[in-house]
mmCIF file of C-alpha atoms in Angstrom:
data_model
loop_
_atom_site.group_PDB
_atom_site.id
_atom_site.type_symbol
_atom_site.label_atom_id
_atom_site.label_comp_id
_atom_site.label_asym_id
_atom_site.label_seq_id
_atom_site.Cartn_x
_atom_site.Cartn_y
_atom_site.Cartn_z
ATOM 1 C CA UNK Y 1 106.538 81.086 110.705
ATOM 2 C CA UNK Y 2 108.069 80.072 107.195
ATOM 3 C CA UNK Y 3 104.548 77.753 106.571
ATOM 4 C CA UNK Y 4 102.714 79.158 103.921
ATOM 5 C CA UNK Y 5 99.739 81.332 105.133
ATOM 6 C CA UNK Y 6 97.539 80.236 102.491
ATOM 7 C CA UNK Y 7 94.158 77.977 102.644
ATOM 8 C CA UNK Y 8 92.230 76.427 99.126
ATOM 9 C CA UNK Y 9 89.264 75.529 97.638
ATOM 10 C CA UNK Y 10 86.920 73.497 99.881
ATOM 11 C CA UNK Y 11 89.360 74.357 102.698
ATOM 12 C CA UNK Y 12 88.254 78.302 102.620
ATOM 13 C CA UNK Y 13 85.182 78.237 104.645
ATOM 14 C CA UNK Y 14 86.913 76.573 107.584
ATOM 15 C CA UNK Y 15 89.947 78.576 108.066
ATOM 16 C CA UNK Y 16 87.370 81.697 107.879
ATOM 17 C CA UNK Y 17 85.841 80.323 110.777
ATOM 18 C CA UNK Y 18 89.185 79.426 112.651
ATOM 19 C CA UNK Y 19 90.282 82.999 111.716
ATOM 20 C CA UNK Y 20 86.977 84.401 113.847
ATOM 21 C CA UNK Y 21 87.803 81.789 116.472
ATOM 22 C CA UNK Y 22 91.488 83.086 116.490
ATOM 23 C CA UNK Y 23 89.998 86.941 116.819
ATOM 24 C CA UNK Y 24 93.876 88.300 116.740
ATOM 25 C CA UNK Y 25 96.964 87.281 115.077
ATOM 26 C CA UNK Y 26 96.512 85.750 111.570
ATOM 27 C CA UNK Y 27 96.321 81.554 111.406
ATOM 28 C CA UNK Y 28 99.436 80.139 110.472
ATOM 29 C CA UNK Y 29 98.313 77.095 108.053
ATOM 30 C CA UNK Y 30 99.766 74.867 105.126
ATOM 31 C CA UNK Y 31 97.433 72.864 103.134
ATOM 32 C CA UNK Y 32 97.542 69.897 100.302
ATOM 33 C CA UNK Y 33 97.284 71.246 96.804
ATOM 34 C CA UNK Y 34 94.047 69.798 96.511
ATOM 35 C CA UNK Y 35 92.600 71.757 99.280
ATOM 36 C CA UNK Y 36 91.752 68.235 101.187
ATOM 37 C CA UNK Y 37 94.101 68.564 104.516
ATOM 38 C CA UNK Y 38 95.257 71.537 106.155
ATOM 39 C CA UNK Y 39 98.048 71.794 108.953
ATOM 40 C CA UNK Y 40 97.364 74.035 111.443
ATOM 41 C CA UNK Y 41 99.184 76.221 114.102
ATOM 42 C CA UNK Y 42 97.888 79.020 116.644
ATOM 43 C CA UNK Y 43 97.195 80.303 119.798
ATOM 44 C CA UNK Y 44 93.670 80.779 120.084
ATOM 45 C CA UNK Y 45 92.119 83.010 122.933
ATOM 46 C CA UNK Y 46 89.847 81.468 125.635
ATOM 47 C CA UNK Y 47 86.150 81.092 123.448
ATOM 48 C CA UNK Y 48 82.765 79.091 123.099
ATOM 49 C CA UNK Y 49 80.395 78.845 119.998
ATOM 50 C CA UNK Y 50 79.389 76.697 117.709
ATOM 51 C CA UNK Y 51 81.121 73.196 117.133
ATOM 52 C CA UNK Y 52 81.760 70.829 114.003
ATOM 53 C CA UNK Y 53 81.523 71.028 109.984
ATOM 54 C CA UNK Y 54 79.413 68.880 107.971
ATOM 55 C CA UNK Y 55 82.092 66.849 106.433
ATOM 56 C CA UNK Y 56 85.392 68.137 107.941
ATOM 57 C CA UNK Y 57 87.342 66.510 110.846
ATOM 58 C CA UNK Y 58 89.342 68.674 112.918
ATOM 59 C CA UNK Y 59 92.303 67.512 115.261
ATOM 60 C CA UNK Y 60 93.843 69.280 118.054
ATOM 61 C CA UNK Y 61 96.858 68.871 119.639
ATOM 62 C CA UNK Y 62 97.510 71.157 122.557
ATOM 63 C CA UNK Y 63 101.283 72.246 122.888
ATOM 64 C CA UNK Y 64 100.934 75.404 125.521
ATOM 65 C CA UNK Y 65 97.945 76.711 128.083
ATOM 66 C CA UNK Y 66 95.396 74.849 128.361
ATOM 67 C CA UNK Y 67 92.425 74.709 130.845
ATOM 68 C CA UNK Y 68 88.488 73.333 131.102
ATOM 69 C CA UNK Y 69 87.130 72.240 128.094
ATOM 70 C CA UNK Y 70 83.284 71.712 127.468
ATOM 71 C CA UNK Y 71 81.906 69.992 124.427
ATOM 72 C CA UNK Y 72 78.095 69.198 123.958
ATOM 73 C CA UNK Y 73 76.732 67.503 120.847
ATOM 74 C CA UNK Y 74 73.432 66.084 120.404
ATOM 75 C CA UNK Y 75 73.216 62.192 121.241
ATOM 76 C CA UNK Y 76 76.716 62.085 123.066
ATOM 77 C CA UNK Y 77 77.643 62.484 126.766
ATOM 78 C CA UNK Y 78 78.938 65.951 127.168
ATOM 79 C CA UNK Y 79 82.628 66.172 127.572
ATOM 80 C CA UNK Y 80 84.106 68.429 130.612
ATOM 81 C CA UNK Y 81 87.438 68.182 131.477
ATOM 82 C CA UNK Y 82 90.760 69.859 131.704
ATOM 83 C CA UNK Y 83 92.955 70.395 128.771
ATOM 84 C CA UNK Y 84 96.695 69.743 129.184
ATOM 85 C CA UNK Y 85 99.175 70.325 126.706
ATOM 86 C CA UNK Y 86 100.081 66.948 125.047
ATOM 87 C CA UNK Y 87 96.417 65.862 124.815
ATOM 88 C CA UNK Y 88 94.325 66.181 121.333
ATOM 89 C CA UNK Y 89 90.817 66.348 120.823
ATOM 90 C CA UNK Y 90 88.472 65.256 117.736
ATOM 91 C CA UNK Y 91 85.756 66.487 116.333
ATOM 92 C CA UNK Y 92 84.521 64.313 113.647
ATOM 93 C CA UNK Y 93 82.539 65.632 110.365
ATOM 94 C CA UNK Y 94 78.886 66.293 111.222
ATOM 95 C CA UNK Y 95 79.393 65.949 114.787
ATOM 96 C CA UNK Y 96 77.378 69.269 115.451
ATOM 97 C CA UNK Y 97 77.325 71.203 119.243
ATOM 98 C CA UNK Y 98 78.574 73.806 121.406
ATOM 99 C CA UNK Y 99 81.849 74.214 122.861
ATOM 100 C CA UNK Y 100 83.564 76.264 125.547
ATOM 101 C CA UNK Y 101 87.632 76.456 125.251
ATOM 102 C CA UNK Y 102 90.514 77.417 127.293
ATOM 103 C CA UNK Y 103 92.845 80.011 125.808
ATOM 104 C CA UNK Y 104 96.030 77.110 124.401
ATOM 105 C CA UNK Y 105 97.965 77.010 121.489
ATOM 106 C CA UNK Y 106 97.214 73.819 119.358
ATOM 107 C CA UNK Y 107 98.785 72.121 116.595
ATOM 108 C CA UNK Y 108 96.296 70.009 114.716
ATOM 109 C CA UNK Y 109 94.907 68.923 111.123
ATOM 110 C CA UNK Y 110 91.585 70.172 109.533
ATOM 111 C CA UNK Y 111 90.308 67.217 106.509
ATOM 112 C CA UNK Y 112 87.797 67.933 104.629
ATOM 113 C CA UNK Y 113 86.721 63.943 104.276
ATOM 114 C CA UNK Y 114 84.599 64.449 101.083
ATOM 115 C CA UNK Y 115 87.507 66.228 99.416
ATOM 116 C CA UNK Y 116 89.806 63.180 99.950
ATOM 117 C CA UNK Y 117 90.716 61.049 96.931
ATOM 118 C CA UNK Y 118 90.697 57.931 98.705
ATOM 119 C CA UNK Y 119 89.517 58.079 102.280
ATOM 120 C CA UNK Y 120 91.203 55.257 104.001
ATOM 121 C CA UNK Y 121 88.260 54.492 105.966
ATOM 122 C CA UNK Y 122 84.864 55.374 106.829
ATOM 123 C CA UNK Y 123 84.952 58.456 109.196
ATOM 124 C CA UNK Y 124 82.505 56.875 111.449
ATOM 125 C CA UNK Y 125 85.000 54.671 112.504
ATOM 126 C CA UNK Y 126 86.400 57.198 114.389
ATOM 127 C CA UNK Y 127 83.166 57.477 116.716
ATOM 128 C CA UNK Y 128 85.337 56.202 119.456
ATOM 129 C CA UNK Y 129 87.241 58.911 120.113
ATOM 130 C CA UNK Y 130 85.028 61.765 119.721
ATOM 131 C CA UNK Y 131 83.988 63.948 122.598
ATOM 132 C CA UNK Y 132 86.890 62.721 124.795
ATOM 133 C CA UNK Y 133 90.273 64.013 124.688
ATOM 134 C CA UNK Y 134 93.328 61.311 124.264
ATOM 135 C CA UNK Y 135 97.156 61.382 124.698
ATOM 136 C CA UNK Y 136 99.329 59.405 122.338
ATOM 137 C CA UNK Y 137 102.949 60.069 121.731
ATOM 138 C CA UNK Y 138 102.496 58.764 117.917
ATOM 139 C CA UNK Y 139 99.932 61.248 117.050
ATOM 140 C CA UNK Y 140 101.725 64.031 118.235
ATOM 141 C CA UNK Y 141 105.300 62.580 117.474
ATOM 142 C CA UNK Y 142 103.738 62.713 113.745
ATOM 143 C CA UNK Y 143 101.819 66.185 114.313
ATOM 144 C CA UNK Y 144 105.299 67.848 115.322
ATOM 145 C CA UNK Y 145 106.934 66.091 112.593
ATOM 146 C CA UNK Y 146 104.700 67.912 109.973
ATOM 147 C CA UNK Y 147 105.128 71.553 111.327
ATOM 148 C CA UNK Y 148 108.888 71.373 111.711
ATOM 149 C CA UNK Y 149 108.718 70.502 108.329
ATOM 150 C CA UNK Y 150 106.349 73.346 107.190
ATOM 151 C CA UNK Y 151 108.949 75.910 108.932
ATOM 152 C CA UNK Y 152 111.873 74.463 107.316
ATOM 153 C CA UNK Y 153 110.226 75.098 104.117
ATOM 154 C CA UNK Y 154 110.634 71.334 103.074
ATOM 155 C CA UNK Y 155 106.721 70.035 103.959
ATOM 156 C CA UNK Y 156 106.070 68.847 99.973
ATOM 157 C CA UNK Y 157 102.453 68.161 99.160
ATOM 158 C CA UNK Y 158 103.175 64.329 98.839
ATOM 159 C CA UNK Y 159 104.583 64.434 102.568
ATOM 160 C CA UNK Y 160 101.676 66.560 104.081
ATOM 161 C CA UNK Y 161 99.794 63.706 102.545
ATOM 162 C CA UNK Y 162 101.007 60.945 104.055
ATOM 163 C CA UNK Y 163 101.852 62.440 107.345
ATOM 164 C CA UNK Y 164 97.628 63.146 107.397
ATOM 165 C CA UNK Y 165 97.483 59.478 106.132
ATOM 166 C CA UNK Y 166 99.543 58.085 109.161
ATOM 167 C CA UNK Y 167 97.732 60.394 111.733
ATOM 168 C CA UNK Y 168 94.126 59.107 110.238
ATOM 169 C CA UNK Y 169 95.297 55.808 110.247
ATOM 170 C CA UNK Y 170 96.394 55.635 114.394
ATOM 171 C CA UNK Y 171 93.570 57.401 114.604
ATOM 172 C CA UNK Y 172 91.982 54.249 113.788
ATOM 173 C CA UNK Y 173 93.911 52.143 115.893
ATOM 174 C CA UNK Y 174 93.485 54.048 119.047
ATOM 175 C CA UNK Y 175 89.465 54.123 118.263
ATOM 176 C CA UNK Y 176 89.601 50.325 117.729
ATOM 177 C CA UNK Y 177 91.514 49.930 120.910
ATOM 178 C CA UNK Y 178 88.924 52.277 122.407
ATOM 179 C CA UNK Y 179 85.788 50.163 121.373
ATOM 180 C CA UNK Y 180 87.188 47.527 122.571
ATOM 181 C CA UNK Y 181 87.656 48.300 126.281
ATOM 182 C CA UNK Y 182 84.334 49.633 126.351
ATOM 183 C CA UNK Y 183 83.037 46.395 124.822
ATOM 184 C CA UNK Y 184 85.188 44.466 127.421
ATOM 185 C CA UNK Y 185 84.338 47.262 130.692
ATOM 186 C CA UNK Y 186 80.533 47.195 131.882
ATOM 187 C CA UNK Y 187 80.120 51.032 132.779
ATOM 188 C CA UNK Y 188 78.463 51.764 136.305
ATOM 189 C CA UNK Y 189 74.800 51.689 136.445
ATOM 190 C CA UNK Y 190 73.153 55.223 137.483
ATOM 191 C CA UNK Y 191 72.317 53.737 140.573
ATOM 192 C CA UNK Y 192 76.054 52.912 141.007
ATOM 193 C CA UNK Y 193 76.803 56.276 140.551
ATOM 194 C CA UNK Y 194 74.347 57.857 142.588
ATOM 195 C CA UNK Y 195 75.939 55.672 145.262
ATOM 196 C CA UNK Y 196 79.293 56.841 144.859
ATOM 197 C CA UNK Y 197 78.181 60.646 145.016
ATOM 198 C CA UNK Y 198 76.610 59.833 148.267
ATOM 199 C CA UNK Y 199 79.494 57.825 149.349
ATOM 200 C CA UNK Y 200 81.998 60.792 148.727
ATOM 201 C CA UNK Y 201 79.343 63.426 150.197
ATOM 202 C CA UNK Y 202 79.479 60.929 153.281
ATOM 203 C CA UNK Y 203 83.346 61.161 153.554
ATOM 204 C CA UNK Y 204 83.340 65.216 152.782
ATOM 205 C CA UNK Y 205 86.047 65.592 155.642
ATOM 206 C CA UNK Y 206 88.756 63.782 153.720
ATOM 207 C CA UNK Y 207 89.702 62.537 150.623
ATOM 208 C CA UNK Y 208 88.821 58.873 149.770
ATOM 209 C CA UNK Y 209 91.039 56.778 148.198
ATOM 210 C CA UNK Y 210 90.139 54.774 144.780
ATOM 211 C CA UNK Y 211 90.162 51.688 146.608
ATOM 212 C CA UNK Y 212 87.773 53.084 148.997
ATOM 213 C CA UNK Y 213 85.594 54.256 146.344
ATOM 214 C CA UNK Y 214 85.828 50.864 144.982
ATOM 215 C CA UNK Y 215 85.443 49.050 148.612
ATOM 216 C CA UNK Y 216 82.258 51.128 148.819
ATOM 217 C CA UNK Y 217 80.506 49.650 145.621
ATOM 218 C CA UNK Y 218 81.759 45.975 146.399
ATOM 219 C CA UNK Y 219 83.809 46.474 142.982
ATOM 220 C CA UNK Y 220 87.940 45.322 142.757
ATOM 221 C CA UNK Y 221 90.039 48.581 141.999
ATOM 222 C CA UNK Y 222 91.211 47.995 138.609
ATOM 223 C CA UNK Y 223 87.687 47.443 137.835
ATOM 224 C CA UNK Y 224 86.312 50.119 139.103
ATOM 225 C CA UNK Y 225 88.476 52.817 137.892
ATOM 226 C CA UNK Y 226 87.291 51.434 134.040
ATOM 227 C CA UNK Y 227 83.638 51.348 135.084
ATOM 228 C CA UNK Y 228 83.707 54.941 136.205
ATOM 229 C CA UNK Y 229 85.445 56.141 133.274
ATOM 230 C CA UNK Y 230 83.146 54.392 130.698
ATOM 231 C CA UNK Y 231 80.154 55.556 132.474
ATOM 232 C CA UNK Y 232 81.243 59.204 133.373
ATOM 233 C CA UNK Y 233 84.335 59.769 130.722
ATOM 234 C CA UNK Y 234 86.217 60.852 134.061
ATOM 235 C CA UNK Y 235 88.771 59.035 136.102
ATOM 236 C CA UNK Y 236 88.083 58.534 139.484
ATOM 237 C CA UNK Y 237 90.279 61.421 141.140
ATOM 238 C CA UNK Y 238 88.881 63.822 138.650
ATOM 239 C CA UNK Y 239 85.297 62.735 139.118
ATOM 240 C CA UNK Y 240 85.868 63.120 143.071
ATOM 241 C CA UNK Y 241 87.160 66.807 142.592
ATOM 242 C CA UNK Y 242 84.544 67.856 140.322
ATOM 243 C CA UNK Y 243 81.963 66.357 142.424
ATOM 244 C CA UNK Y 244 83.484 68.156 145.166
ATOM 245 C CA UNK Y 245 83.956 71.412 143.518
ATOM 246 C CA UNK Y 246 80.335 71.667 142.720
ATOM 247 C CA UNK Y 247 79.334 71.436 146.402
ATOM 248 C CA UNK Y 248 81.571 73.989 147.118
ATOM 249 C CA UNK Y 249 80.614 76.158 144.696
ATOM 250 C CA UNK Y 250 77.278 75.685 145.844
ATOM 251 C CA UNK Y 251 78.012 76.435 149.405
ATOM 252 C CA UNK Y 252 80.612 79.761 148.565
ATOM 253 C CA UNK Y 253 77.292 81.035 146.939
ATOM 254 C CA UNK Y 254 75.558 80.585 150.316
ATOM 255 C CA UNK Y 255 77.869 82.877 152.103
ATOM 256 C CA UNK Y 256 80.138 80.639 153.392
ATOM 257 C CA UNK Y 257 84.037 81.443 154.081
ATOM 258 C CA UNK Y 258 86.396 80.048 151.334
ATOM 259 C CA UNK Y 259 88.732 79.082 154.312
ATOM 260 C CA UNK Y 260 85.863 77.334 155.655
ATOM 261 C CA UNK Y 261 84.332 75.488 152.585
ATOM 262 C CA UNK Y 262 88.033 74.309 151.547
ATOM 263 C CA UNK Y 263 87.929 72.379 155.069
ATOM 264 C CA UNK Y 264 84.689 71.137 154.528
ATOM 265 C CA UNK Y 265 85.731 69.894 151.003
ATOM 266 C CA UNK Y 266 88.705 68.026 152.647
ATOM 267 C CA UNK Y 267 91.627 70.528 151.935
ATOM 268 C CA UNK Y 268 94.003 71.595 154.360
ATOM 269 C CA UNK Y 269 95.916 73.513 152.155
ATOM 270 C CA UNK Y 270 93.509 76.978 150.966
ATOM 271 C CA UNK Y 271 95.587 77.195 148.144
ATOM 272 C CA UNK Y 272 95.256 73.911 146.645
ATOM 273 C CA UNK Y 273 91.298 74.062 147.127
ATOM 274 C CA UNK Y 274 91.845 77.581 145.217
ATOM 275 C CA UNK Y 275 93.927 75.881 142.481
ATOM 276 C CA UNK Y 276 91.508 72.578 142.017
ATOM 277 C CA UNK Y 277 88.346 74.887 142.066
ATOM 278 C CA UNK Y 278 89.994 77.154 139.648
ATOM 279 C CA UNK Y 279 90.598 73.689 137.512
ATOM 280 C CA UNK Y 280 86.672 72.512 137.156
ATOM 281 C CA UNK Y 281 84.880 75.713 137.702
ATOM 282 C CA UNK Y 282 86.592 78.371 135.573
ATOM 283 C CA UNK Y 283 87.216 80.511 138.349
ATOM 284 C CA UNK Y 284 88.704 81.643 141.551
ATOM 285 C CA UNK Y 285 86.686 80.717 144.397
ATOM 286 C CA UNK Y 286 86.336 85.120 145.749
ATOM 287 C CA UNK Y 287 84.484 85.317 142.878
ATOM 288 C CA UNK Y 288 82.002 83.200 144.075
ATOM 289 C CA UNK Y 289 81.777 85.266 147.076
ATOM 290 C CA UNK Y 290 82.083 88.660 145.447
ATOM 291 C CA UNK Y 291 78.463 87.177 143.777
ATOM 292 C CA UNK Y 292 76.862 86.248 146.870
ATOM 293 C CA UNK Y 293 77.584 90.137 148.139
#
């Protein structure tokens, strides 16, 4: 890496922490002069702890692994999904919790909001996005932009600036765009849900299609698929597969045969049961039966 190992000022406390987080090699980071934006690149190792900074924002852009991701912060629906590269998460400042992360290598900027001359907005603005994880090609189009510049040696302080500026500012965009589907989409009632989960238990054998989800709430497709995702934060295929990878979690720990259980769950393929279980529970499924024995 040519980019300039080196953090400042308010800036110091954070990359300590990312450091402990990165347990290995050293963090490869640039930051602003003023200590107010750092640029970020690592591989960090699967880990959990604590989540958030009083008055930093961190982004995250994954560009290799990648896996389950769990995020819980106090007032906010927990986040639990799978990680892909070219999808970026946000933690906003004072948006305090627990986390549990794949092992990925991320590109991403760390802002300490206080420290910025001019915020261009209020960070709560950002509310939107947090404790979800979004794929734009502008944000990382911009992201990538920056650290090919840092390793060319030609990422000047005024450019680090506005290339934070831009990101913050579709940042914006995207959480406008954000509030207003969810302003537009009328989530699912619990009931709703509850419904759906017994629908789905109902039809273990196979694997329902959205529009029979949909058909079994009375609800139009397009519809639906919105509704489930502003009630749940999951889209309908993934909320089927978790839902079923639970039960069959459940029922490995009862004894029962992985060949078996995949059948149940609606796979005829082992190995794609093995792959999707590996996906939402964090493990193979033997090891659910190696704990049962």
């Amino acid at each position: 890496m040519h980019a300039q190992d080196s953090i400042r000022g308010t800036l110091m406390s954070l990359a300590e922490v990312l450091q402990r987080e990165a347990l290995a090699a050293p963090l490869a980071v640039t930051s602003s002069a003023d200590g107010a934006i750092a640029l970020i690149r690592h591989r960090f190792e699967a880990s959990e702890g604590a989540m958030g900074r009083p008055a930093q924002l961190r982004l995250a852009l994954a560009v290799g692994g990648g896996g389950r991701l769990l995020q819980r912060a106090s007032g906010r629906q927990a986040l639990d999904a799978r990680w892909s590269v070219g999808q970026f998460n946000v933690v906003l400042p004072g948006q305090a919790g627990s986390y549990v992360s794949p092992a990925l290598e991320v590109v991403g900027l760390a802002v300490d909001w206080a420290a910025l001359c001019q915020p261009p907005f209020a960070a709560a603005e950002l509310d939107p996005l947090a404790m979800t994880l979004h794929r734009d090609a502008t944000v990382s189009a911009l992201l990538h932009a920056l650290w090919a510049a840092a390793e060319g040696g030609v990422l000047s302080d005024a450019l680090l600036h506005a290339g934070a500026m831009a990101v913050l500012q579709r940042l914006a965009q995207l959480a406008q765009q954000t509030q207003r589907s969810l302003k537009v989409v009328r989530p699912l009632s619990a009931l709703q849900v509850q419904a759906l989960l017994a629908y789905i238990d109902a039809s273990r054998d196979g694997r329902p299609t959205v529009t029979a989800m949909a058909t079994a709430l009375g609800m139009p497709t397009s519809r639906f698929g919105r509704a489930l995702r502003a009630a749940t934060g999951l889209s309908p295929y993934t909320f089927l597969t978790h839902h079923r990878m639970q039960w069959a979690r459940t029922e490995l720990l009862r004894g029962c045969s992985v060949t078996a259980v995949a059948q149940s769950a609606g796979y005829a393929n082992a190995s794609k049961f093995s792959a999707a279980f590996r996906r939402v529970v964090g493990h193979a499924p033997s090891i659910c039966r190696n704990l049962q024995g």
